[in-house]
Structure formats: C-alpha cells, structure tokens
Coordinates of C-alpha atoms in Angstrom, one line a residue:
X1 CA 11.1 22.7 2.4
X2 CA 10.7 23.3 6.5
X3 CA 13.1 26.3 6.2
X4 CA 14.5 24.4 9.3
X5 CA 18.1 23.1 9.3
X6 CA 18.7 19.5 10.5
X7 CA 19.1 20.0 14.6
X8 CA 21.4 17.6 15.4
X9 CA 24.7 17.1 15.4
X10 CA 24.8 14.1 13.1
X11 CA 22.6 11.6 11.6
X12 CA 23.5 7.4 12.4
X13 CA 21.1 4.7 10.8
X14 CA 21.6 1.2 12.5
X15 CA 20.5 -1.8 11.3
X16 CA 19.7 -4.5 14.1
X17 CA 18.9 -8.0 14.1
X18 CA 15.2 -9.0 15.8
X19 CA 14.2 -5.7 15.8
X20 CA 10.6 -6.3 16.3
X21 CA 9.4 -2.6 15.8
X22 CA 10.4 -1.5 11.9
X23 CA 12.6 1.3 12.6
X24 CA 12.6 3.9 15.5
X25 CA 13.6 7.3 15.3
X26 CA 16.1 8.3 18.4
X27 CA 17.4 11.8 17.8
X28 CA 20.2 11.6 15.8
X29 CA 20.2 7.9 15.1
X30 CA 17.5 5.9 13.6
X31 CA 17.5 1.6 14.0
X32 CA 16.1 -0.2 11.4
X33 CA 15.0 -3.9 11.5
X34 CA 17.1 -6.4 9.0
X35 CA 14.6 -5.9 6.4
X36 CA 16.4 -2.6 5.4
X37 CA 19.5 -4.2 4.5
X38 CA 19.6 -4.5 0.7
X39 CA 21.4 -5.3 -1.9
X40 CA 21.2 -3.6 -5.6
X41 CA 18.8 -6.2 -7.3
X42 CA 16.6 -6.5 -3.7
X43 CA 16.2 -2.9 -3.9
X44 CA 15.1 -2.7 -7.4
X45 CA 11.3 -3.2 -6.3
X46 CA 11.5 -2.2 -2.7
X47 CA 13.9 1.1 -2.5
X48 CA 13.4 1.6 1.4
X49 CA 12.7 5.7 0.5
X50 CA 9.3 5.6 2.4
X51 CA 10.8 4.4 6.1
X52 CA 13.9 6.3 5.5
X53 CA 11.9 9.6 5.0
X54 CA 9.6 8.1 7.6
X55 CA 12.1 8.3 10.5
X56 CA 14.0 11.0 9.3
X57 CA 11.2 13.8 9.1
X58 CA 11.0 12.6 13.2
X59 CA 13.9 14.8 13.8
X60 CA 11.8 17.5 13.4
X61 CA 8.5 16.4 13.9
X62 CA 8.5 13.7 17.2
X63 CA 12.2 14.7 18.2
X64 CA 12.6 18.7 17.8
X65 CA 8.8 19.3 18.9
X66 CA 7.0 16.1 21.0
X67 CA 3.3 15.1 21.4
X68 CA 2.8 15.9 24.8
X69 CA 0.8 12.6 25.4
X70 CA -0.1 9.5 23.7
X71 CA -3.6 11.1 22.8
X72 CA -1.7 13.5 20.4
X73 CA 0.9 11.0 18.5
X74 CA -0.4 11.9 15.6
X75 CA 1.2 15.0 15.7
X76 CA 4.4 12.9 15.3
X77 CA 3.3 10.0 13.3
X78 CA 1.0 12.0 11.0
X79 CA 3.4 14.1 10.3
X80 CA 6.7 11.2 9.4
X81 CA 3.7 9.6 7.4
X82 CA 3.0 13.0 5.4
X83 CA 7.2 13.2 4.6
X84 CA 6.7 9.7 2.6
X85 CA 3.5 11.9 0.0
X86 CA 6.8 14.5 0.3
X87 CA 9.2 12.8 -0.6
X88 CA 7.9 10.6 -3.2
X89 CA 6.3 14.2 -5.2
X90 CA 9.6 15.0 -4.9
X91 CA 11.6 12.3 -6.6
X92 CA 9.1 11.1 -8.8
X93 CA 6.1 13.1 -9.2
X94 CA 2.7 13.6 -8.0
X95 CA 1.4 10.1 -9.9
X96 CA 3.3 8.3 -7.7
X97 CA 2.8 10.4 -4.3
X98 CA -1.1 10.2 -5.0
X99 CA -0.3 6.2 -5.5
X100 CA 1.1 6.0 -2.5
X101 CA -1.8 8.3 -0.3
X102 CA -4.6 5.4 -2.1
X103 CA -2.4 2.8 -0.5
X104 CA -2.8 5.2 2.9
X105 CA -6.2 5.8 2.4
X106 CA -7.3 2.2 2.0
X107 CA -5.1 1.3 5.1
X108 CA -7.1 3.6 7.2
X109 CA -10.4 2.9 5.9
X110 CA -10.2 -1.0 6.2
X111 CA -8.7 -0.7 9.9
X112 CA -12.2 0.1 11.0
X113 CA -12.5 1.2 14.7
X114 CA -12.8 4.9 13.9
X115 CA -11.7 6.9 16.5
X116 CA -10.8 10.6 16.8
X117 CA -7.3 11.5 15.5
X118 CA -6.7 13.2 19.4
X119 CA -7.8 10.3 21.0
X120 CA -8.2 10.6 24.5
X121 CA -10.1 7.1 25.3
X122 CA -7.3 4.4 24.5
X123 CA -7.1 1.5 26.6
X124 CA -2.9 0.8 25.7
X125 CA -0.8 3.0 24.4
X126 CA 0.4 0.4 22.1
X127 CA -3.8 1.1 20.6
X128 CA -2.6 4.9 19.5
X129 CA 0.4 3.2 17.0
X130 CA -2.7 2.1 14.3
X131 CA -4.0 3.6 10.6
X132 CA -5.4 6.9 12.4
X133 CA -2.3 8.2 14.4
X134 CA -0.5 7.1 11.1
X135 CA -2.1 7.0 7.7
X136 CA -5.1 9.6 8.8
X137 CA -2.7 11.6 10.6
X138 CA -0.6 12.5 7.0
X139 CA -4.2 12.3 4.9
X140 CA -5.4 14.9 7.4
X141 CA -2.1 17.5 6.5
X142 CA -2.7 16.9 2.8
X143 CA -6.2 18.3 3.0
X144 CA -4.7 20.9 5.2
X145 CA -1.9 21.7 2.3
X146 CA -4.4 22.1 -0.2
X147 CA -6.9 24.0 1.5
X148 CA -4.2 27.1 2.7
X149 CA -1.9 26.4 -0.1
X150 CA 1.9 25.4 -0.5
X151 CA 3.5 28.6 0.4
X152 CA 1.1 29.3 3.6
X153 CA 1.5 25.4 4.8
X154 CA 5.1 24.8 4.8
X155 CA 5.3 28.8 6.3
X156 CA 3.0 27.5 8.8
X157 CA 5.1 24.4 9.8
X158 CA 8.0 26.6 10.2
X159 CA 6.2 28.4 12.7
X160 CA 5.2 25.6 14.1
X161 CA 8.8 24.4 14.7
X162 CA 9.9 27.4 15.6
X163 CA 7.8 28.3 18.3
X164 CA 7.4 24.7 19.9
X165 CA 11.6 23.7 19.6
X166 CA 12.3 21.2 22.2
X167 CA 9.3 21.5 24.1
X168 CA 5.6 18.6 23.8
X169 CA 2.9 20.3 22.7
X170 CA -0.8 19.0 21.8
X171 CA -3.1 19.4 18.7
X172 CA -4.3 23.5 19.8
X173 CA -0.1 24.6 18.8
X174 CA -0.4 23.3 15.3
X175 CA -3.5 25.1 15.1
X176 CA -2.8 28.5 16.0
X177 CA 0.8 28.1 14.5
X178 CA -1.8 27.3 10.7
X179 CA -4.0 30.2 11.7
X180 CA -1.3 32.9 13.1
X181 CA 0.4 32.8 9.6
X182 CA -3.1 32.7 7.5
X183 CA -5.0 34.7 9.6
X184 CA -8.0 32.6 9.4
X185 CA -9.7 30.6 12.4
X186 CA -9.4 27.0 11.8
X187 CA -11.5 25.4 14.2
X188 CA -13.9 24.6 11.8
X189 CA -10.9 22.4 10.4
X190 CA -9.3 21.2 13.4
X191 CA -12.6 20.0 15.6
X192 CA -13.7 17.7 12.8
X193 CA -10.4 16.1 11.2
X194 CA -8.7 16.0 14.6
X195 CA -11.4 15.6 17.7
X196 CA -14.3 14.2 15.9
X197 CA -14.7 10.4 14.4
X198 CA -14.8 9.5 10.9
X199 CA -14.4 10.7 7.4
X200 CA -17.5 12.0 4.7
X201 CA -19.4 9.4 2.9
X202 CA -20.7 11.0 -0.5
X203 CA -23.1 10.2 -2.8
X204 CA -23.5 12.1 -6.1
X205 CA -25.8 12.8 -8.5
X206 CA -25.1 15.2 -11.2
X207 CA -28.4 16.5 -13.3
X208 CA -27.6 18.0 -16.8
X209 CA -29.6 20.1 -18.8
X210 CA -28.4 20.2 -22.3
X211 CA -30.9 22.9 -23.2
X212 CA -30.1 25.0 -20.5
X213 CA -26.4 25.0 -20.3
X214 CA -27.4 24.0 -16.9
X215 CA -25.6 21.5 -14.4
X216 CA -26.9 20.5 -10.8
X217 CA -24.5 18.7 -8.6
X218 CA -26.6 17.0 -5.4
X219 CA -24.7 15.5 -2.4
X220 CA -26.1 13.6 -0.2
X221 CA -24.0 12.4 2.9
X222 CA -24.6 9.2 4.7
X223 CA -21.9 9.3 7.5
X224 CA -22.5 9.6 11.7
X225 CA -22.0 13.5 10.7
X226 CA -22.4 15.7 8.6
X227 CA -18.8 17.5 7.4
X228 CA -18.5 20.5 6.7
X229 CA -15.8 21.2 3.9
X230 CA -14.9 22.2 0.9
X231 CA -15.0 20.5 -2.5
X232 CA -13.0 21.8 -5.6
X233 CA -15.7 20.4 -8.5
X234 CA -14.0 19.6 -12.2
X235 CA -15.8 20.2 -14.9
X236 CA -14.5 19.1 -18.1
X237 CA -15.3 20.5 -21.6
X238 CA -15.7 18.7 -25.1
X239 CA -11.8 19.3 -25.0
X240 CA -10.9 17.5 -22.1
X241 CA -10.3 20.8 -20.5
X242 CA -11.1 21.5 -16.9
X243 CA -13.1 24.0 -15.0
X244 CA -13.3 24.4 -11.4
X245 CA -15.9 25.1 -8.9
X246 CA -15.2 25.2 -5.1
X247 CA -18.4 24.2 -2.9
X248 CA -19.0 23.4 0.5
X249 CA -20.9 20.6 1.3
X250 CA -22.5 21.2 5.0
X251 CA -25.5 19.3 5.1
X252 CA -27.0 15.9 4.7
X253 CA -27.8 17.0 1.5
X254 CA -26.8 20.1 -0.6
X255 CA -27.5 21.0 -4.1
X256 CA -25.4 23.3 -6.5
X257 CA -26.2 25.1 -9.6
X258 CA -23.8 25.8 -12.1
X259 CA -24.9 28.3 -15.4
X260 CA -22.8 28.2 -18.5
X261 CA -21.4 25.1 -18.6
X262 CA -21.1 24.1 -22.5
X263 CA -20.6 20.9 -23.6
X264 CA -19.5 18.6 -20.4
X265 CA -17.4 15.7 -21.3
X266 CA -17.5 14.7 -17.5
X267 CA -17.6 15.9 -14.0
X268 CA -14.6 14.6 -10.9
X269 CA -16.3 16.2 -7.5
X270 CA -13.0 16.1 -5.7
X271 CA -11.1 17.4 -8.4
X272 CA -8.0 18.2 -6.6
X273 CA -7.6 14.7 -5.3
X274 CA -7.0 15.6 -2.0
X275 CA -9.8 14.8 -0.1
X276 CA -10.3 12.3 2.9
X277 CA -13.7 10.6 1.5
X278 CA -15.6 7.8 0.3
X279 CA -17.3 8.7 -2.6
X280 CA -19.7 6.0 -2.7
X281 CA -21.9 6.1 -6.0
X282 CA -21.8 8.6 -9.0
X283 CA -23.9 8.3 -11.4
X284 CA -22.1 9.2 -14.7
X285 CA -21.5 6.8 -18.0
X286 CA -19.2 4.6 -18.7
X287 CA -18.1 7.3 -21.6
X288 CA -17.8 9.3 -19.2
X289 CA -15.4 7.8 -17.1
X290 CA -13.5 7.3 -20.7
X291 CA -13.2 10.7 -20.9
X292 CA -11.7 11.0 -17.4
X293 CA -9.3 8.7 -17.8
X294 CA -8.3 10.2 -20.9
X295 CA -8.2 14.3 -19.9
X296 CA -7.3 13.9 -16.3
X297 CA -3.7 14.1 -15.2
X298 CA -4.2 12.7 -11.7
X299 CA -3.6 9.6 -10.1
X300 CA -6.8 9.0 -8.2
X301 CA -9.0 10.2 -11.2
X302 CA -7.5 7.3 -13.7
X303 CA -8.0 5.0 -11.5
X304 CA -11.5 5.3 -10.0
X305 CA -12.4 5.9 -14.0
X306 CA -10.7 2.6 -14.6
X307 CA -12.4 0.8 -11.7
X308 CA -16.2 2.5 -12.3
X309 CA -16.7 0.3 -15.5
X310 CA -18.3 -2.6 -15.9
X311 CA -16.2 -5.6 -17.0
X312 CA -18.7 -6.7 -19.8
X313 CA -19.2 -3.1 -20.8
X314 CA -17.5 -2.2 -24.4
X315 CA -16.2 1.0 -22.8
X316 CA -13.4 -1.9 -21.1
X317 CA -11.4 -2.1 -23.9
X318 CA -11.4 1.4 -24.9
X319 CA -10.0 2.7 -21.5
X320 CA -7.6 -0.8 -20.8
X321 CA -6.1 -0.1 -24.3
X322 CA -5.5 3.7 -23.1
X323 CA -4.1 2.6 -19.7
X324 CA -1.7 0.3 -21.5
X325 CA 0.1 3.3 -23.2
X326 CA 0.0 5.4 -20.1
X327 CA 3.2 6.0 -18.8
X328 CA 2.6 5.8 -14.8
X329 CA 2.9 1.7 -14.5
X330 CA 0.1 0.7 -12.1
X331 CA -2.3 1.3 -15.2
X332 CA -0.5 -0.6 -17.1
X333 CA -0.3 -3.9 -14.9
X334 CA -3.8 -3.3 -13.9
X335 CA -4.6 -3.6 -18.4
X336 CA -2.8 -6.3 -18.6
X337 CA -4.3 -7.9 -15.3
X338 CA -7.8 -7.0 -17.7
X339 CA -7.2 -8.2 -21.0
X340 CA -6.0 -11.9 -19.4
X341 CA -9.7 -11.9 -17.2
X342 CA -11.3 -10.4 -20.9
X343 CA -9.4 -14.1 -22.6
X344 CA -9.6 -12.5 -25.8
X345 CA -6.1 -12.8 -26.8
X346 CA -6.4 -11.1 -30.8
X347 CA -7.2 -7.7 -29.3
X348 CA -3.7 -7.0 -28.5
X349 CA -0.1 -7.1 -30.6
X350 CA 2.1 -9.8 -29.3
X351 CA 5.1 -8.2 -30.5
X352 CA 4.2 -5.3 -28.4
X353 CA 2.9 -7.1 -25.1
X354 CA 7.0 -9.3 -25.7
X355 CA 8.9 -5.4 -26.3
X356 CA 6.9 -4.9 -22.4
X357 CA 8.1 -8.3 -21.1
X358 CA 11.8 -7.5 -21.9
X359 CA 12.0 -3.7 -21.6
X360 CA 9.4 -1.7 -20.0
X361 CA 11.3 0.4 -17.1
X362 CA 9.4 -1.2 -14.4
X363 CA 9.4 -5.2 -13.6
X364 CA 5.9 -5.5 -12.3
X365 CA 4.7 -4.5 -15.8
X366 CA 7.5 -6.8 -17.4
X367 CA 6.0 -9.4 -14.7
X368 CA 2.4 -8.3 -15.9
X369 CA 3.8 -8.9 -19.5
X370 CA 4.7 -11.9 -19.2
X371 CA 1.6 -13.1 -17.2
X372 CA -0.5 -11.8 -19.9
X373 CA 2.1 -13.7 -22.8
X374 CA 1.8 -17.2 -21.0
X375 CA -2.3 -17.3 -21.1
X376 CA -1.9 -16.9 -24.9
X377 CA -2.9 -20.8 -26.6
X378 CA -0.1 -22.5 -28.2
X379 CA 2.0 -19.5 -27.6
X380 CA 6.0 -20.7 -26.9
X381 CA 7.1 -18.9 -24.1
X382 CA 10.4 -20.9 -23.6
X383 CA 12.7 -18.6 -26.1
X384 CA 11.5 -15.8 -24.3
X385 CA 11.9 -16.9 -21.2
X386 CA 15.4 -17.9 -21.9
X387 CA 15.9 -14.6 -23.3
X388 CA 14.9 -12.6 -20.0
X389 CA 16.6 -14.9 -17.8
X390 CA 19.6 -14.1 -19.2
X391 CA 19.2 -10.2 -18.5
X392 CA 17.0 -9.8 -16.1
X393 CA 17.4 -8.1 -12.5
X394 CA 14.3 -7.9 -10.5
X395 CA 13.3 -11.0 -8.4
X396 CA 9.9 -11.3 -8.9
X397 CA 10.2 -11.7 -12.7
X398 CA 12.6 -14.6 -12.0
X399 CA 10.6 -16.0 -9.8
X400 CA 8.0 -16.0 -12.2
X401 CA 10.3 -17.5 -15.3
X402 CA 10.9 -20.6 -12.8
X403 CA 7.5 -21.3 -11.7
X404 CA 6.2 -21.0 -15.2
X405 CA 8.9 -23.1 -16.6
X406 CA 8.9 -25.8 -13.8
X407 CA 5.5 -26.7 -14.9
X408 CA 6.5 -27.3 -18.4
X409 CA 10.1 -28.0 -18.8
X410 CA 11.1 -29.1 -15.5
X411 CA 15.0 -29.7 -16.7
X412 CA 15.1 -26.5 -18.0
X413 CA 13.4 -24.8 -14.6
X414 CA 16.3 -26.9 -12.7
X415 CA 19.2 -26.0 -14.2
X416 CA 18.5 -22.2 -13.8
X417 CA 17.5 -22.5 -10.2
X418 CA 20.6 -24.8 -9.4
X419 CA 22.6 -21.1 -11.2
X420 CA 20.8 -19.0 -8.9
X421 CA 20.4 -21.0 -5.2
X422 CA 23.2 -19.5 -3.8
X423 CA 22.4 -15.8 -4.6
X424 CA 22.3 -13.8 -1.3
X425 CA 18.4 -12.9 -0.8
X426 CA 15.2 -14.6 0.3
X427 CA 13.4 -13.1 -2.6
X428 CA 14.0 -15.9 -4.5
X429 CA 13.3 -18.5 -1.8
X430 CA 9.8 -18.7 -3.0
X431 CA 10.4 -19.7 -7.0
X432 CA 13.2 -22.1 -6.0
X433 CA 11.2 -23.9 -3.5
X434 CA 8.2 -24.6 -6.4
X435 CA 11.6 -26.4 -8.3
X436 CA 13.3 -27.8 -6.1
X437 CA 10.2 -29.7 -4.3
X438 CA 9.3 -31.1 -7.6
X439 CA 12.5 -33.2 -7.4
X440 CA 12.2 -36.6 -7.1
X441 CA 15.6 -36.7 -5.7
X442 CA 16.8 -36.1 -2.0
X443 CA 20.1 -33.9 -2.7
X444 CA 18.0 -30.7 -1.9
X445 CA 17.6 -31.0 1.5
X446 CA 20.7 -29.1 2.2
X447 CA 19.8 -26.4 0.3
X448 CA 16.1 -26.5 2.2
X449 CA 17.7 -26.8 6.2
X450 CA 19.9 -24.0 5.7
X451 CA 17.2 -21.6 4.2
X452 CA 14.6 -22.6 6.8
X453 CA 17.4 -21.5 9.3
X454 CA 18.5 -18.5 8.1
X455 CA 15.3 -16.9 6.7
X456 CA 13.3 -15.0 9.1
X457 CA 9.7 -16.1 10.1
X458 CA 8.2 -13.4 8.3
X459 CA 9.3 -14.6 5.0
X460 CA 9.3 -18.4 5.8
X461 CA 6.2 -19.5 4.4
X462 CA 6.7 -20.5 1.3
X463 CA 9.7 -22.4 2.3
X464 CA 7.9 -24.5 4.8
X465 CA 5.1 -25.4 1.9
X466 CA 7.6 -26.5 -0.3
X467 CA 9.3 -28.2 1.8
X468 CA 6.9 -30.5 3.0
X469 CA 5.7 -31.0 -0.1
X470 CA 9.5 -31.5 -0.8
X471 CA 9.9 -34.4 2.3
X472 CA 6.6 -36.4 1.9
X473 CA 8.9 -38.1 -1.0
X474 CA 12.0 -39.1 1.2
X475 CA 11.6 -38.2 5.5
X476 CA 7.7 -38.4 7.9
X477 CA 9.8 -37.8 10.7
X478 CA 11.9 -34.3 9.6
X479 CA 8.4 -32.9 9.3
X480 CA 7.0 -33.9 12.3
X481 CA 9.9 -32.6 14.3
X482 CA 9.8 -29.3 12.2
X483 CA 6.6 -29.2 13.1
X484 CA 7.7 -29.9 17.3
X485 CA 10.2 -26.9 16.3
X486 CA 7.2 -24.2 14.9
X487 CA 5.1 -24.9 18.1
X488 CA 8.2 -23.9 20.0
X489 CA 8.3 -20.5 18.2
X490 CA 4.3 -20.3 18.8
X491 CA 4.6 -20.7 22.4
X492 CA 7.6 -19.0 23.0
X493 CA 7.2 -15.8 24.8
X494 CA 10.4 -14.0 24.0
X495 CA 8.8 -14.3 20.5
X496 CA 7.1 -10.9 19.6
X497 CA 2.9 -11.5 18.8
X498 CA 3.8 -11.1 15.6
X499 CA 6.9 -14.0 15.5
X500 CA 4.6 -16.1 17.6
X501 CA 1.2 -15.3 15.1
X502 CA 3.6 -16.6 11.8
X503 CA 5.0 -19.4 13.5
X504 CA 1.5 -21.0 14.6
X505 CA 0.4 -19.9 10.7
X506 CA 2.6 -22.0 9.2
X507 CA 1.6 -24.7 11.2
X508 CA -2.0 -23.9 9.8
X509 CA -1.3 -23.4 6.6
X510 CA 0.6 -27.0 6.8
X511 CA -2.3 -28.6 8.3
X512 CA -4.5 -27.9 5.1
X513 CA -1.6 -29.1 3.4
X514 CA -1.8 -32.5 5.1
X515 CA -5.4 -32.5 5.0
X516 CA -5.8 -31.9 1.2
X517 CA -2.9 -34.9 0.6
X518 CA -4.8 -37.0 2.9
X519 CA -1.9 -37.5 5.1
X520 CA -4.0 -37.8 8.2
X521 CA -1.2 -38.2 10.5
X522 CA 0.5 -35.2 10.4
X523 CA -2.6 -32.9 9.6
X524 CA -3.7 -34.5 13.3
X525 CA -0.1 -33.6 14.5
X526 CA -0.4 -30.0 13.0
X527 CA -3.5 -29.7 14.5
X528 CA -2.7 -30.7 18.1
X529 CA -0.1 -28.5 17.9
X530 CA -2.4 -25.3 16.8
X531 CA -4.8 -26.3 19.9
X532 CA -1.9 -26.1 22.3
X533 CA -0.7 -23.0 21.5
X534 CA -4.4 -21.1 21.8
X535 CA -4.8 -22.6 24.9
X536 CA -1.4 -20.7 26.2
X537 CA -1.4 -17.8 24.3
X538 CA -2.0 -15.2 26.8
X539 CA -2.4 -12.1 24.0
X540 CA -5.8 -11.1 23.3
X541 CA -5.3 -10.2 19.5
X542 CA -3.8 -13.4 19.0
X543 CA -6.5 -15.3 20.6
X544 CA -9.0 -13.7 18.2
X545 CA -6.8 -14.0 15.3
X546 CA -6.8 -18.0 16.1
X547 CA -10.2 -18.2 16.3
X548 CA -9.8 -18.9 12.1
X549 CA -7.2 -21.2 12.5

C-alpha cells in the first residue's frame, strides 16, 4: 500500500525471555517479549496481528525514515499504531478496524495529561512512549486519510519515504511531503493536531422544522480551543438512506442550515467516523438512535446508538434484539451483557441463545451465551456444559464451564480440570485455581508450586488467590514464606517498575484476602510487608501508585 518495497535484506522476529519492553523494532529483526509465543488454541482469542503489524510498519516508518528527536516520536509510533487500523481493514473489515481505533481513542482520552503531539517540554524521554505519541499519533493520520482521501494519503507517504530514506526528520517533512502531492497548505491541519493540546469537545443540538423541510445543526464547543475542522454531517431519510453535508466547525459556536431535507429518520454529525472528538451530548430520541443502529453500517455509529439509550427505556429491547442478530460480535456480547442486567429471561428463545453458546464463530459471544443461559431459573446447564466441554477450543469459555460447574457440581468441575491441568498455557491457570482450591484435600499443592514458578508475574494473580485460599486448609507457614518471597520481587531492583508494581499487588490483594477471612496474622504480615516496600521504592510512579495500597 506504501508503493515502497521492504528495505532490508531480511526480516528475523525473536522471541526473548524478561523482555520488559513488548517488542522492539531493530531494522531487520524485531524481539518480542514471551507473551508472543502461542500456541493454536492461545491464539484463538489473542492472534498477535496488531504488535506484529506494529513493529513491522517501523521498518519504514522509525527505521527507513527517524524522528529526529524524542519531541517528534510520534512520527514513528503514530505511524506503527496507524499500520494495526491497516491491517485489521485489511483482513477483516472496517467494523473491526473502527473497533479497534474506539479501543485507541479511549486509551488516549483516559491518559489525561494532554500534551501536544510534537512535544517539546518532556521531562524523560521515557514521558514521550504514552497514549499521544502512540494512540493520538495513528488517530491523527486517520483524520488526515479521510480528509485528502486514500489515493492522495498513501501517494503522500510515499513521498514522504522517498524523499526522507535513511535520514531523521521532524513533523514540517510529513507536512510538505501531504501538501507537495495535494497542493493544498496544511498548516491549518498540522498546527492544531500536532503543536497544539487537546482534541474538540462538541455539543449538539439539531432543530427540525417539519413544516419547513428545514434542519438546523448548532455546535457549540467547550474545549481550551476552539478547532477548526471539518465535519462530514449524515443525514438519514425515512429509508435509512444517508445524505451528507461537510461543515466546518470554527467557533465556540456555529450554526448550519440545511433546506430540503424530507423526512429525517436521524442525524450522525461525524458521519464518516473518523474524527478525534468527544461528542458530549446530542439531543435526538431514543427512536432515533433505533434508527441509527439499524441504517448505519459503521462501527462507532452502532455503538454510541446502542450506548445513548436509557436502560429503562422500551427503545432497549428493540435495538438489543437487533444487535443480537448483527453479525460484527461486540454487539452481540454487549445484548447479551443487556438482556441478563434487563432479568427478563421470556423475551428471548433459549434454543437460540444454546445454538450461540455451541456455535457462534466467535467465543466471547459463545462465552456471552453461556453467561446469559446460566442466569436463566431452574434452567440445567450441566448437559450443556458437558456438551461444549467436549468440543470446545478457546480458553476463556472453559474457564467459564469450570467455574460455573465448581459451584454446583464440584465432582464433575474436578474431574475435567484434573483432564486439562497439564495443558501447556496459563490461560487456564485462573479456572483451575477456583477448582482446585475448593479441595479439601492436599494433593494439589504440586500442581500450585510449579505454576506459581513458572507463570510470569503478570499473569500470577489469580494463582496466588487461589492458592491461599487453597493453603489456609493444610500450611500458615508456605503462605507466609510466599509472602517473604513476593516482597523480594517488590523490592528487587533488577525487577522492572512494572515486575516490582505486580509483585507488591499481589501482596495487596492478599492482604484484603486475610482481612475479609479474619486471619489477622497474615493480613498484619502482608501489610508490613507493603509498608516496607513504599518506604524503598525509589520510583516516583510507583510511589503514587502505592498510595492506594
């Protein structure tokens, strides 16, 4: 799509152990931490596409052509970010590529701190690796496809490439590379997405008139500054068909008149999906946002429809049944995840909700499925259950078939975790823990030692709980020397922050453990422990996160 042939001479991916940075793209041979390392059933729900695209769009973007400073990193983050929207609108569509930029959009917006893009005022370059350099960054290049269009973007990054090969550049190349091939300034673009702060917060009121044919779209924006961009307003008729309008909001407020328009079902102000804002209040119906769910073909749309609706409003039902028969599956979990809060189990058929639980292509909705089939009074879930153990493949819907069964026919919940405890994954560590810690005999500490040693801290939590919940039966002391051991790894300064942060968590996470059982001496132990390690930590971050602890 670059127009660019790969520019190395190979391309080597490593995988390392106690590699405490994710991956890291060195021209023509990319290390990856452990995690990466997958077998067929680990990679059914986490294919590693996203940090393999990540890293390998850096030969080009971080490795062909450098930021020339830590200010600019963006200019190779943004752009390895970007490849993962790519690649994903590649393989599977735009659904799941405009999934993916919400899950990048609420990154960046919950990091707080807003700081330029360019940011020339960090105190450690370690500060420029955060949401902005990353998941702004890529947000910032979508905008930019969308507003010069496919075939004068990727022209543009070509250029780009071409005229910047092996040499570090800042922010003003990828500009005039965008405005040499569209010959249009850009400034207006670049100053405010790149060297300003911040992102648009929109309100929006739209204003009617039936008798006039008449619609008035007011903005009003409530941000440090005002943008100035463009908008690309859907309106859509009585047939669900869509109309668009481009507008430029430039003001703190700015009204727009539209003549002709017959028979609006609803109205989507960003009706390209591509824009880097909060919308923060619209004020349409709740038959409205039916209707947008239902004639809409984007991501973004379906779901703020979905999530704009009341829980008691009527209007629920109508759009979670039409979400459960879409064919993208986040709307389907997120109906299910609706009609078990809603608790009115004779809205839905049974037989359909079981054809889900066994068959539907993704396992988070046969997860979902299932979820939904166990809240059902009186309903026997054990044939079922046997059923999908028997075929299933995805972890997590295991997982869920042992904890579910462990509460009501513990025998049963035994003899399939005792089938699967020597599978090679820690995926499964949490579900066998619930089991096995429910045993009232001692012939699972074995299994519990050599987990604990071989499963990295990252993933170790749940093992730990159950453990200790697990010990309290049969050995005080193993705890309190696990215990000795976690405080080791908090204090430990060949530990990373991050191995260091997870030990002293699961030390806290212990404590409240101890404290809710009443077991007074080792929730005092725990918590001597936790005080210890704040006063040594030298890390500022850690110190603050601690403060909760």
């Amino acid at each position: 799509i670059l127009n660019y042939p790969y520019p190395w001479d190979k391309y080597a991916q490593i995988i390392t152990r106690d590699y405490v940075s994710g991956a890291m793209e060195n021209t023509s041979a990319v290390i990856f931490g452990e995690f990466v390392q997958k077998h067929s059933r680990e990679l059914i729900d986490n294919d590693n596409d996203y940090i393999v695209a990540h890293e390998m769009f850096h030969h080009w973007f971080g490795d062909l052509v450098t930021c020339e400073s830590w200010s600019n990193l963006t200019l190779n983050e943004g752009f390895a970010n970007y490849s993962e929207y790519l690649w994903a609108e590649h393989k599977n569509g735009r659904m799941n590529a405009d999934h993916h930029r919400l899950n990048e959009m609420e990154g960046y917006i919950s990091s707080g701190n807003f700081h330029p893009l360019i940011h020339f005022r960090y105190s450690d370059k370690e500060d420029m690796f955060d949401a902005h350099s990353y998941n702004k960054g890529g947000m910032v290049l979508h905008m930019l496809r969308d507003y010069v269009g496919d075939e004068a973007f990727f022209a543009s990054l070509n250029k780009y490439l071409v005229d910047n090969q092996y040499t570090a550049v800042e922010v003003d190349e990828l500009r005039m590379a965008f405005e040499d091939t569209t010959g249009e300034d850009l400034n207006w673009f670049f100053d405010q997405w790149y060297l300003r702060e911040g992102h648009p917060i929109i309100n929006v009121k739209y204003d009617f008139l039936d008798s006039e044919n008449t619609l008035e779209v007011t903005t009003f924006q409530a941000g440090k500054f005002n943008f100035n961009m463009p908008f690309n307003l859907a309106v859509y008729d009585g047939n669900g068909i869509p109309t668009y309008q481009e507008i430029w909001i430039k003001n703190e407020r700015d009204t727009f008149t539209f003549s002709n328009v017959l028979n609006p079902s609803t109205y989507v102000f960003d009706g390209n999906n591509t824009a880097l804002a909060i919308i923060t209040e619209e004020n349409k119906t709740a038959n409205q946002y039916v209707n947008q769910f239902k004639y809409s073909q984007l991501f973004l749309d379906k779901y703020t429809a979905f999530n704009s609706i009341a829980f008691e409003d009527p209007k629920m039902i109508e759009i979670a049944k039409l979400a459960l028969n879409e064919e993208y599956h986040l709307f389907k979990e997120m109906a299910l995840d609706f009609f078990i809060e809603n608790g009115d189990f004779t809205i839905l058929d049974i037989d359909k909700i079981v054809t889900m639980s066994k068959s539907d292509p993704h396992s988070s909705v046969r997860l979902n499925a299932l979820a939904y089939l166990a809240e059902i009074p009186d309903y026997d879930m054990q044939p079922l259950l046997a059923e999908v153990m028997k075929a299933e493949q995805a972890y997590p819907v295991i997982e869920f078939c042992l904890a579910y069964l462990s509460s009501v026919d513990y025998p049963m919940a035994e003899s399939y975790a005792n089938k699967l405890k020597d599978e090679k994954t820690s995926l499964l560590n949490e579900g066998l823990a619930v089991v096995f810690a429910q045993s009232e005999e001692d012939k699972y500490q074995p299994w519990f030692d050599s987990k604990i040693t071989t499963t990295n801290v990252f993933e170790a939590l749940p093992l730990y709980m159950g453990y200790t919940t697990y010990l309290q039966k049969f050995d005080q002391s193993k705890i309190e020397g696990m215990i000795t051991d976690l405080k080791s790894g908090g204090l430990n300064m060949d530990n990373s922050t991050y191995q260091r942060y997870f030990h002293t968590m699961i030390i806290s996470q212990l404590k409240g453990m101890f404290a809710s059982n009443e077991n007074t001496k080792l929730a005092d132990l725990a918590a001597k422990a936790i005080t210890e390690i704040k006063s040594k930590e030298p890390d500022a971050m850690l110190k603050g996160w601690y403060m909760q602890m």
